[in-house]
N, CA, C and O of each residue as an XYZ file, in Angstrom:
756
protein
N       0.837     -1.180      0.000
C       0.000      0.000      0.000
C       0.872      1.230      0.000
O       1.932      1.256      0.625
N       0.431      2.225     -0.690
C       1.163      3.480     -0.695
C       0.740      4.321      0.494
O      -0.310      4.086      1.093
N       1.551      5.286      0.826
C       1.240      6.178      1.936
C      -0.069      6.905      1.675
O      -0.429      7.143      0.522
N      -0.781      7.257      2.735
C      -2.050      7.957      2.574
C      -1.855      9.237      1.772
O      -0.838      9.919      1.890
N      -2.844      9.538      0.966
C      -2.775     10.728      0.129
C      -3.359     11.946      0.818
O      -3.265     13.055      0.292
N      -3.960     11.763      1.988
C      -4.600     12.903      2.651
C      -4.469     12.785      4.158
O      -3.466     12.282      4.665
N      -5.474     13.247      4.863
C      -5.445     13.397      6.314
C      -5.095     12.129      7.071
O      -5.408     11.019      6.643
N      -4.435     12.323      8.214
C      -4.064     11.221      9.085
C      -4.745     11.290     10.435
O      -5.049     10.248     11.015
N      -4.992     12.467     10.949
C      -5.585     12.612     12.274
C      -6.249     13.972     12.380
O      -6.121     14.813     11.490
N      -6.961     14.176     13.480
C      -7.611     15.461     13.676
C      -6.567     16.571     13.771
O      -6.791     17.671     13.264
N      -5.443     16.303     14.405
C      -4.397     17.329     14.509
C      -3.905     17.721     13.118
O      -3.707     18.902     12.832
N      -3.708     16.714     12.248
C      -3.306     17.014     10.882
C      -4.389     17.794     10.153
O      -4.089     18.687      9.361
N      -5.658     17.456     10.421
C      -6.779     18.158      9.790
C      -6.750     19.639     10.132
O      -7.000     20.483      9.271
N      -6.446     19.959     11.385
C      -6.541     21.327     11.852
C      -5.326     22.168     11.461
O      -5.435     23.383     11.297
N      -4.175     21.522     11.313
C      -2.968     22.264     10.937
C      -3.067     22.651      9.472
O      -3.053     21.783      8.599
N      -3.165     23.921      9.198
C      -3.244     24.399      7.825
C      -4.578     24.130      7.164
O      -4.669     24.144      5.937
N      -5.609     23.888      7.941
C      -6.913     23.551      7.382
C      -7.659     24.779      6.902
O      -7.537     25.871      7.459
N      -8.436     24.567      5.850
C      -9.332     25.609      5.354
C     -10.638     25.570      6.117
O     -10.803     24.748      7.019
N     -11.565     26.441      5.774
C     -12.845     26.522      6.470
C     -13.621     25.213      6.384
O     -14.212     24.790      7.378
N     -13.636     24.557      5.212
C     -14.361     23.301      5.070
C     -13.740     22.210      5.926
O     -14.451     21.410      6.534
N     -12.404     22.176      5.975
C     -11.730     21.182      6.799
C     -12.028     21.397      8.274
O     -12.263     20.435      9.006
N     -12.021     22.653      8.718
C     -12.324     22.948     10.115
C     -13.749     22.561     10.447
O     -14.008     22.040     11.532
N     -14.677     22.804      9.537
C     -16.069     22.430      9.778
C     -16.188     20.917      9.894
O     -16.917     20.421     10.753
N     -15.477     20.170      9.034
C     -15.518     18.715      9.100
C     -14.939     18.185     10.392
O     -15.502     17.269     10.991
N     -13.823     18.744     10.834
C     -13.214     18.313     12.093
C     -14.128     18.639     13.262
O     -14.269     17.839     14.187
N     -14.751     19.818     13.223
C     -15.668     20.199     14.299
C     -16.889     19.296     14.323
O     -17.468     19.071     15.386
N     -17.288     18.777     13.174
C     -18.450     17.893     13.101
C     -18.106     16.470     13.522
O     -18.976     15.600     13.483
N     -16.878     16.209     13.917
C     -16.492     14.883     14.374
C     -16.104     13.947     13.250
O     -16.344     12.743     13.349
N     -15.512     14.461     12.185
C     -15.077     13.641     11.055
C     -13.555     13.537     11.083
O     -12.851     14.540     11.199
N     -13.068     12.312     10.974
C     -11.637     12.067     10.985
C     -11.360     11.032      9.914
O     -12.057     10.020      9.841
N     -10.345     11.264      9.073
C     -10.163     10.306      8.003
C      -8.777     10.233      7.429
O      -7.855     10.937      7.844
N      -8.663      9.345      6.448
C      -7.430      9.147      5.714
C      -7.776      8.601      4.342
O      -8.869      8.078      4.125
N      -6.845      8.726      3.429
C      -7.011      8.175      2.087
C      -5.833      7.262      1.780
O      -4.700      7.532      2.179
N      -6.117      6.178      1.068
C      -5.099      5.199      0.706
C      -5.220      4.849     -0.762
O      -6.294      4.968     -1.352
N      -4.127      4.421     -1.345
C      -4.144      3.864     -2.700
C      -3.838      2.377     -2.565
O      -2.815      1.987     -2.002
N      -4.735      1.564     -3.087
C      -4.616      0.115     -3.024
C      -4.373     -0.385     -4.448
O      -5.086      0.005     -5.373
N      -3.375     -1.242     -4.626
C      -2.974     -1.662     -5.972
C      -3.405     -3.066     -6.374
O      -3.199     -3.464     -7.520
N      -4.005     -3.832     -5.447
C      -4.376     -5.205     -5.800
C      -5.431     -5.722     -4.825
O      -5.601     -5.162     -3.742
N      -6.137     -6.782     -5.201
C      -7.078     -7.403     -4.267
C      -6.376     -7.883     -2.985
O      -6.954     -7.813     -1.901
N      -5.146     -8.365     -3.110
C      -4.396     -8.793     -1.925
C      -4.186     -7.647     -0.949
O      -4.307     -7.828      0.262
N      -3.870     -6.460     -1.476
C      -3.704     -5.295     -0.606
C      -5.035     -4.867      0.006
O      -5.060     -4.367      1.130
N      -6.150     -5.058     -0.722
C      -7.460     -4.718     -0.167
C      -7.777     -5.638      1.010
O      -8.290     -5.191      2.036
N      -7.468     -6.925      0.855
C      -7.657     -7.861      1.960
C      -6.787     -7.501      3.153
O      -7.232     -7.579      4.298
N      -5.545     -7.106      2.884
C      -4.634     -6.688      3.956
C      -5.161     -5.450      4.665
O      -5.053     -5.348      5.887
N      -5.728     -4.510      3.921
C      -6.350     -3.339      4.544
C      -7.456     -3.777      5.495
O      -7.576     -3.238      6.596
N      -8.261     -4.744      5.084
C      -9.309     -5.269      5.958
C      -8.743     -5.876      7.231
O      -9.282     -5.650      8.314
N      -7.663     -6.642      7.117
C      -7.038     -7.252      8.298
C      -6.497     -6.176      9.243
O      -6.625     -6.298     10.462
N      -5.894     -5.124      8.681
C      -5.377     -4.025      9.515
C      -6.526     -3.265     10.184
O      -6.459     -2.933     11.368
N      -7.570     -2.997      9.414
C      -8.722     -2.276      9.948
C      -9.386     -3.060     11.073
O      -9.873     -2.466     12.035
N      -9.411     -4.369     10.967
C     -10.026     -5.212     11.998
C      -9.407     -4.956     13.372
O     -10.091     -5.066     14.389
N      -8.126     -4.619     13.407
C      -7.441     -4.351     14.672
C      -7.976     -3.099     15.354
O      -7.820     -2.939     16.564
N      -8.603     -2.214     14.591
C      -9.156     -0.977     15.157
C     -10.618     -1.120     15.561
O     -11.156     -0.263     16.262
N     -11.258     -2.190     15.125
C     -12.692     -2.351     15.347
C     -12.990     -3.044     16.669
O     -12.179     -3.796     17.210
N     -14.191     -2.759     17.165
C     -14.663     -3.385     18.407
C     -16.172     -3.553     18.312
O     -16.822     -2.997     17.427
N     -16.709     -4.322     19.230
C     -18.159     -4.524     19.273
C     -18.858     -3.168     19.322
O     -18.432     -2.268     20.046
N     -19.923     -3.031     18.554
C     -20.669     -1.784     18.493
C     -20.308     -0.908     17.319
O     -20.925      0.138     17.115
N     -19.312     -1.315     16.534
C     -18.891     -0.512     15.391
C     -19.737     -0.813     14.162
O     -20.052     -1.965     13.863
N     -20.096      0.259     13.459
C     -20.798      0.179     12.189
C     -19.849      0.679     11.108
O     -19.324      1.790     11.194
N     -19.633     -0.148     10.090
C     -18.779      0.210      8.971
C     -19.656      0.218      7.723
O     -20.255     -0.798      7.369
N     -19.727      1.371      7.061
C     -20.515      1.501      5.835
C     -19.574      1.533      4.642
O     -18.699      2.395      4.561
N     -19.750      0.590      3.710
C     -18.902      0.504      2.527
C     -19.669      0.989      1.304
O     -20.818      0.605      1.083
N     -19.018      1.835      0.517
C     -19.628      2.273     -0.732
C     -18.581      2.237     -1.833
O     -17.383      2.365     -1.581
N     -19.055      2.061     -3.046
C     -18.191      1.999     -4.210
C     -18.900      1.282     -5.334
O     -19.915      0.619     -5.122
N     -18.363      1.416     -6.527
C     -18.963      0.802     -7.694
C     -18.964     -0.720     -7.567
O     -18.254     -1.285     -6.735
N     -19.772     -1.376     -8.404
C     -19.716     -2.831     -8.486
C     -18.288     -3.236     -8.820
O     -17.665     -2.658     -9.711
N     -17.773     -4.223     -8.109
C     -16.420     -4.693     -8.363
C     -15.319     -3.839     -7.757
O     -14.142     -4.043     -8.056
N     -15.686     -2.885     -6.909
C     -14.679     -1.993     -6.326
C     -13.809     -2.693     -5.289
O     -12.653     -2.316     -5.097
N     -14.348     -3.703     -4.621
C     -13.569     -4.413     -3.609
C     -14.209     -4.424     -2.233
O     -13.536     -4.725     -1.247
N     -15.491     -4.104     -2.141
C     -16.174     -4.055     -0.843
C     -16.168     -5.416     -0.146
O     -15.873     -5.505      1.046
N     -16.490     -6.464     -0.885
C     -16.507     -7.796     -0.283
C     -15.097     -8.283      0.009
O     -14.882     -8.972      1.006
N     -14.136     -7.944     -0.832
C     -12.739     -8.314     -0.573
C     -12.255     -7.665      0.718
O     -11.583     -8.310      1.523
N     -12.591     -6.402      0.918
C     -12.246     -5.712      2.164
C     -12.912     -6.400      3.354
O     -12.277     -6.604      4.388
N     -14.189     -6.757      3.211
C     -14.918     -7.411      4.295
C     -14.341     -8.787      4.594
O     -14.300     -9.203      5.752
N     -13.898     -9.495      3.567
C     -13.253    -10.795      3.777
C     -12.001    -10.612      4.643
O     -11.757    -11.401      5.556
N     -11.216     -9.581      4.359
C     -10.050     -9.281      5.191
C     -10.443     -8.933      6.615
O      -9.771     -9.340      7.562
N     -11.529     -8.182      6.775
C     -12.033     -7.861      8.117
C     -12.371     -9.142      8.870
O     -12.013     -9.298     10.037
N     -13.060    -10.055      8.197
C     -13.420    -11.321      8.832
C     -12.199    -12.105      9.274
O     -12.181    -12.677     10.364
N     -11.168    -12.131      8.420
C      -9.922    -12.809      8.785
C      -9.282    -12.133      9.990
O      -8.834    -12.802     10.921
N      -9.242    -10.799      9.968
C      -8.637    -10.056     11.066
C      -9.400    -10.187     12.371
O      -8.801    -10.199     13.446
N     -10.721    -10.287     12.282
C     -11.546    -10.447     13.484
C     -11.556    -11.893     13.972
O     -11.945    -12.158     15.109
N     -11.134    -12.827     13.126
C     -11.118    -14.236     13.511
C     -12.515    -14.818     13.622
O     -12.874    -15.396     14.647
N     -13.307    -14.663     12.561
C     -14.677    -15.163     12.595
C     -14.808    -16.454     11.803
O     -13.957    -16.786     10.978
N     -15.882    -17.167     12.069
C     -16.155    -18.449     11.420
C     -16.880    -18.233     10.094
O     -17.688    -17.315      9.953
N     -16.582    -19.076      9.147
C     -17.298    -19.075      7.880
C     -16.622    -18.219      6.835
O     -15.949    -17.236      7.143
N     -16.816    -18.616      5.596
C     -16.260    -17.868      4.474
C     -17.063    -16.584      4.292
O     -18.291    -16.617      4.214
N     -16.370    -15.464      4.225
C     -17.033    -14.185      4.001
C     -17.185    -14.007      2.497
O     -16.214    -13.791      1.772
N     -18.427    -14.102      2.054
C     -18.763    -13.931      0.646
C     -19.858    -12.884      0.547
O     -20.436    -12.491      1.561
N     -20.145    -12.434     -0.650
C     -21.167    -11.418     -0.827
C     -22.532    -11.956     -0.404
O     -22.970    -12.995     -0.898
N     -23.205    -11.256      0.504
C     -24.532    -11.712      0.939
C     -25.661    -11.127      0.090
O     -26.770    -10.941      0.592
N     -25.400    -10.836     -1.183
C     -26.367    -10.150     -2.037
C     -27.737    -10.805     -2.018
O     -28.743    -10.105     -1.901
N     -27.809    -12.113     -2.127
C     -29.109    -12.771     -2.245
C     -29.730    -13.131     -0.908
O     -30.936    -13.365     -0.837
N     -28.938    -13.181      0.154
C     -29.496    -13.455      1.483
C     -29.579    -12.191      2.324
O     -30.099    -12.234      3.440
N     -29.092    -11.088      1.831
C     -29.075     -9.759      2.444
C     -28.085     -9.659      3.600
O     -27.323     -8.694      3.657
N     -28.068    -10.626      4.527
C     -27.165    -10.527      5.683
C     -26.676    -11.908      6.108
O     -27.395    -12.903      6.017
N     -25.429    -11.932      6.573
C     -24.841    -13.143      7.142
C     -24.180    -12.775      8.466
O     -23.578    -11.710      8.601
N     -24.301    -13.664      9.427
C     -23.637    -13.492     10.717
C     -22.492    -14.490     10.780
O     -22.676    -15.687     10.557
N     -21.297    -13.972     11.091
C     -20.105    -14.806     11.229
C     -19.680    -14.751     12.691
O     -19.089    -13.762     13.123
N     -19.976    -15.810     13.466
C     -19.589    -15.816     14.884
C     -18.073    -15.799     15.054
O     -17.330    -16.276     14.197
N     -17.637    -15.247     16.164
C     -16.214    -15.195     16.472
C     -15.716    -16.587     16.849
O     -16.416    -17.349     17.516
N     -14.504    -16.907     16.415
C     -13.863    -18.153     16.818
C     -13.088    -17.988     18.120
O     -12.554    -18.957     18.660
N     -13.028    -16.761     18.617
C     -12.294    -16.477     19.847
C     -13.107    -15.586     20.761
O     -14.304    -15.790     20.959
N     -12.434    -14.600     21.309
C     -13.062    -13.684     22.257
C     -13.629    -12.426     21.604
O     -14.309    -11.644     22.268
N     -13.365    -12.222     20.336
C     -13.788    -11.001     19.659
C     -15.272    -11.000     19.304
O     -15.982    -11.978     19.535
N     -15.717     -9.895     18.743
C     -17.130     -9.776     18.379
C     -17.446    -10.531     17.090
O     -16.565    -10.735     16.254
N     -18.710    -10.945     16.930
C     -19.115    -11.512     15.649
C     -19.152    -10.430     14.575
O     -19.222     -9.240     14.881
N     -19.105    -10.852     13.323
C     -19.206     -9.954     12.188
C     -20.574    -10.160     11.545
O     -20.931    -11.281     11.184
N     -21.336     -9.082     11.402
C     -22.594     -9.115     10.669
C     -22.330     -8.403      9.353
O     -22.023     -7.211      9.329
N     -22.453     -9.149      8.252
C     -22.146     -8.628      6.918
C     -23.454     -8.473      6.160
O     -24.156     -9.451      5.904
N     -23.774     -7.234      5.802
C     -25.045     -6.909      5.155
C     -24.779     -6.342      3.770
O     -23.866     -5.538      3.586
N     -25.573     -6.760      2.803
C     -25.530     -6.181      1.463
C     -26.882     -5.528      1.213
O     -27.879     -6.219      1.003
N     -26.919     -4.203      1.236
C     -28.167     -3.457      1.096
C     -28.449     -3.057     -0.348
O     -29.322     -2.225     -0.595
N     -27.727     -3.633     -1.301
C     -27.857     -3.261     -2.710
C     -29.295     -3.402     -3.207
O     -29.788     -2.527     -3.919
N     -29.961     -4.470     -2.848
C     -31.315     -4.735     -3.320
C     -32.387     -4.017     -2.514
O     -33.566     -4.063     -2.865
N     -31.990     -3.366     -1.454
C     -32.957     -2.660     -0.614
C     -33.035     -1.211     -1.045
O     -32.010     -0.538     -1.148
N     -34.232     -0.724     -1.295
C     -34.384      0.626     -1.825
C     -34.537      1.695     -0.772
O     -34.015      2.798     -0.936
N     -35.238      1.399      0.308
C     -35.549      2.414      1.304
C     -34.490      2.566      2.363
O     -33.393      2.016      2.255
N     -34.828      3.316      3.384
C     -33.919      3.570      4.491
C     -33.976      2.472      5.527
O     -34.214      1.307      5.208
N     -33.755      2.853      6.762
C     -33.685      1.915      7.871
C     -34.986      1.136      8.042
O     -34.955     -0.013      8.483
N     -36.132      1.738      7.701
C     -37.412      1.045      7.840
C     -37.416     -0.269      7.068
O     -37.888     -1.285      7.576
N     -36.897     -0.255      5.854
C     -36.875     -1.459      5.033
C     -35.911     -2.502      5.598
O     -36.065     -3.696      5.340
N     -34.928     -2.056      6.359
C     -33.943     -2.970      6.923
C     -34.316     -3.428      8.332
O     -33.575     -4.185      8.959
N     -35.454     -2.971      8.822
C     -35.868     -3.241     10.201
C     -35.908     -4.732     10.525
O     -35.554     -5.133     11.634
N     -36.332     -5.547      9.578
C     -36.422     -6.985      9.824
C     -35.070     -7.623     10.105
O     -35.012     -8.726     10.649
N     -33.992     -6.957      9.749
C     -32.658     -7.501      9.998
C     -32.231     -7.339     11.451
O     -31.258     -7.956     11.883
N     -32.956     -6.508     12.215
C     -32.647     -6.264     13.637
C     -31.209     -5.817     13.860
O     -30.571     -6.232     14.828
N     -30.698     -4.975     12.972
C     -29.333     -4.488     13.113
C     -29.160     -3.701     14.405
O     -28.090     -3.738     15.012
N     -30.199     -2.992     14.831
C     -30.102     -2.220     16.066
C     -29.914     -3.131     17.272
O     -29.296     -2.731     18.259
N     -30.436     -4.341     17.203
C     -30.279     -5.309     18.285
C     -28.886     -5.920     18.245
O     -28.281     -6.153     19.291
N     -28.372     -6.181     17.047
C     -27.058     -6.818     16.882
C     -25.899     -5.874     17.127
O     -24.819     -6.313     17.520
N     -26.107     -4.564     16.897
C     -25.004     -3.612     16.918
C     -24.184     -3.602     18.209
O     -22.956     -3.608     18.126
N     -24.794     -3.585     19.393
C     -23.961     -3.463     20.604
C     -22.924     -4.565     20.789
O     -21.862     -4.310     21.357
N     -23.201     -5.782     20.325
C     -22.253     -6.872     20.553
C     -21.511     -7.318     19.302
O     -20.705     -8.246     19.365
N     -21.766     -6.677     18.167
C     -21.181     -7.104     16.897
C     -20.455     -5.966     16.202
O     -20.606     -4.798     16.560
N     -19.663     -6.331     15.200
C     -19.178     -5.383     14.212
C     -20.101     -5.572     13.015
O     -20.203     -6.676     12.479
N     -20.768     -4.513     12.594
C     -21.686     -4.600     11.463
C     -21.063     -3.882     10.279
O     -20.694     -2.711     10.371
N     -20.948     -4.601      9.160
C     -20.434     -4.046      7.918
C     -21.582     -4.056      6.920
O     -22.171     -5.103      6.652
N     -21.898     -2.882      6.367
C     -23.000     -2.766      5.417
C     -22.472     -2.265      4.080
O     -22.005     -1.132      3.970
N     -22.551     -3.123      3.065
C     -22.237     -2.703      1.705
C     -23.466     -1.991      1.152
O     -24.593     -2.428      1.384
N     -23.257     -0.899      0.423
C     -24.344     -0.115     -0.172
C     -25.265      0.458      0.910
O     -26.478      0.528      0.710
N     -24.710      0.862      2.038
C     -25.520      1.311      3.163
C     -25.843      2.791      3.203
O     -26.658      3.220      4.019
N     -25.218      3.584      2.334
C     -25.468      5.027      2.366
C     -26.945      5.332      2.170
O     -27.586      4.807      1.259
N     -27.472      6.185      3.035
C     -28.874      6.560      2.956
C     -29.814      5.519      3.529
O     -31.034      5.658      3.437
N     -29.244      4.460      4.129
C     -30.082      3.371      4.624
C     -29.869      3.029      6.096
O     -30.807      2.609      6.774
N     -28.640      3.204      6.599
C     -28.364      2.747      7.962
C     -27.772      3.819      8.873
O     -27.409      3.524     10.011
N     -27.669      5.042      8.399
C     -27.048      6.094      9.202
C     -27.775      6.328     10.527
O     -27.158      6.759     11.502
N     -29.074      6.049     10.571
C     -29.837      6.273     11.792
C     -29.551      5.243     12.877
O     -30.026      5.395     14.003
N     -28.791      4.206     12.570
C     -28.436      3.222     13.587
C     -27.570      3.842     14.681
O     -27.753      3.551     15.863
N     -26.635      4.688     14.288
C     -25.716      5.297     15.243
C     -25.027      6.506     14.619
O     -24.790      6.544     13.412
N     -24.711      7.484     15.448
C     -23.947      8.638     14.970
C     -22.480      8.277     14.788
O     -21.760      8.938     14.040
N     -22.043      7.236     15.466
C     -20.652      6.787     15.403
C     -20.536      5.687     14.363
O     -21.056      4.586     14.545
N     -19.849      5.996     13.270
C     -19.687      4.998     12.216
C     -18.436      5.310     11.408
O     -17.906      6.421     11.441
N     -17.989      4.310     10.694
C     -16.842      4.459      9.811
C     -17.349      4.312      8.384
O     -17.866      3.261      8.004
N     -17.197      5.363      7.603
C     -17.585      5.336      6.192
C     -16.348      5.033      5.362
O     -15.325      5.708      5.482
N     -16.450      4.015      4.520
C     -15.349      3.612      3.656
C     -15.839      3.703      2.221
O     -16.740      2.972      1.812
N     -15.238      4.606      1.464
C     -15.599      4.792      0.058
C     -14.444      4.279     -0.785
O     -13.296      4.685     -0.604
N     -14.768      3.368     -1.725
C     -13.762      2.778     -2.598
C     -14.042      3.245     -4.022
O     -15.107      2.984     -4.580
N     -13.066      3.940     -4.596
C     -13.182      4.420     -5.976
C     -12.294      3.569     -6.869
O     -11.158      3.250     -6.517
N     -12.828      3.207     -8.028
C     -12.039      2.479     -9.027
C     -12.365      3.042    -10.398
O     -13.410      3.662    -10.600
N     -11.461      2.820    -11.332
C     -11.722      3.225    -12.712
C     -12.884      2.395    -13.232
O     -12.945      1.189    -12.990
N     -13.798      3.028    -13.939
C     -14.950      2.315    -14.478
C     -14.817      2.197    -15.990
O     -14.021      2.898    -16.614
N     -15.600      1.308    -16.560
C     -15.537      1.100    -17.998
C     -14.689     -0.104    -18.338
O     -14.448     -0.965    -17.492
N     -14.240     -0.163    -19.566
C     -13.456     -1.288    -20.058
C     -11.997     -1.120    -19.641
O     -11.179     -0.572    -20.379
N     -11.697     -1.607    -18.439
C     -10.341     -1.457    -17.914
C      -9.980     -2.659    -17.047
O     -10.856     -3.300    -16.466
N      -8.707     -2.953    -16.965
C      -8.215     -3.998    -16.075
C      -7.447     -3.372    -14.916
O      -6.724     -4.061    -14.197
N      -7.606     -2.087    -14.743
C      -6.908     -1.337    -13.696
C      -7.323     -1.849    -12.316
O      -8.506     -1.833    -11.977
N      -6.364     -2.296    -11.531
C      -6.629     -2.803    -10.179
C      -6.528     -1.716     -9.109
O      -6.837     -1.980     -7.947
N      -6.110     -0.517     -9.464
C      -5.890      0.543     -8.485
C      -7.217      1.017     -7.909
O      -8.180      1.266     -8.634
N      -7.239      1.134     -6.584
C      -8.410      1.623     -5.874
C      -7.970      2.783     -4.983
O      -6.902      2.742     -4.374
N      -8.801      3.807     -4.917
C      -8.591      4.920     -4.002
C      -9.606      4.746     -2.880
O     -10.815      4.787     -3.111
N      -9.110      4.555     -1.678
C      -9.972      4.262     -0.535
C      -9.940      5.443      0.420
O      -8.872      5.876      0.854
N     -11.109      5.956      0.741
C     -11.247      7.043      1.710
C     -11.983      6.502      2.927
O     -13.106      6.009      2.815
N     -11.350      6.596      4.078
C     -11.960      6.166      5.329
C     -12.258      7.405      6.158
O     -11.372      8.223      6.403
N     -13.505      7.542      6.589
C     -13.914      8.700      7.378
C     -14.625      8.217      8.626
O     -15.688      7.602      8.545
N     -14.039      8.494      9.777
C     -14.663      8.165     11.049
C     -15.583      9.291     11.471
O     -15.202     10.461     11.436
N     -16.788      8.940     11.867
C     -17.785      9.924     12.272
C     -18.183      9.684     13.723
O     -18.396      8.542     14.131
N     -18.284     10.745     14.494
C     -18.736     10.649     15.872
C     -17.608     10.482     16.872
O     -16.437     10.353     16.514
N     -17.999     10.490     18.137
C     -17.039     10.416     19.248
C     -16.202      9.148     19.223
O     -15.019      9.186     19.561
N     -16.787      8.033     18.833
C     -16.061      6.759     18.817
C     -14.775      6.868     18.002
O     -13.756      6.287     18.376
N     -14.813      7.601     16.901
C     -13.665      7.670     16.003
C     -12.799      8.897     16.234
O     -11.795      9.073     15.544
N     -13.160      9.751     17.186
C     -12.425     11.004     17.416
C     -10.955     10.767     17.762
O     -10.093     11.519     17.307
N     -10.658      9.763     18.535
C      -9.289      9.522     18.956
C      -8.597      8.423     18.175
O      -7.493      8.015     18.537
N      -9.214      7.938     17.119
C      -8.635      6.835     16.351
C      -7.829      7.392     15.187
O      -8.359      8.137     14.362
N      -6.563      7.037     15.117
C      -5.681      7.492     14.028
C      -5.799      6.503     12.877
O      -5.129      5.470     12.867
N      -6.646      6.820     11.914
C      -6.826      5.952     10.756
C      -5.594      5.928      9.872
O      -5.467      5.048      9.020
N      -4.691      6.864     10.051
C      -3.452      6.896      9.292
C      -2.578      5.669      9.525
O      -1.727      5.357      8.693
N      -2.773      4.962     10.652
C      -1.975      3.760     10.909
C      -2.271      2.654      9.899
O      -1.506      1.695      9.790
N      -3.364      2.779      9.166
C      -3.726      1.766      8.175
C      -2.799      1.757      6.974
O      -2.797      0.800      6.200
N      -2.014      2.811      6.809
C      -1.111      2.892      5.667
C       0.227      2.189      5.922
O       1.010      1.990      4.993
N       0.480      1.827      7.136
C       1.782      1.240      7.491
C       1.994     -0.123      6.864
O       3.039     -0.741      7.070
């Protein structure tokens, strides 16, 4: 992985920040950007990110089809030490992967087929699972934000169209008090 292309911590955000950056930091946003060159590096990012996660964390993944959301989640599952193969839950909507050790279970949700907000996802009981699990939601923007103010938004950008380009630009943004003291810049190491 290459070094982050942007912010590393709130202190970095505030040093030399413009008005928009100051507003984002004041709103409780903390983030970093990474360049990922292969699916293997995306999985490694997931394993590294797993070390920062704990029960009660909500991770929202967004990006084009084929961007690497499930590959990242597979790495998270490996890093969290959960049971079962982490695959795309597109047709079952959600899968629960119990921990093989002392860590939290992983709840992997694919909201691609769901059109509405949290109301449509109510049957999944994510609000009940959240306190004791790490919940990862692919395609969750506009659908699960009401679960908690504290969440990690992960946006994966890739070249679209007829290309074999494996490069991904990943932006991680921590929102809320939970992520205020977390240095996401350590993910670039």
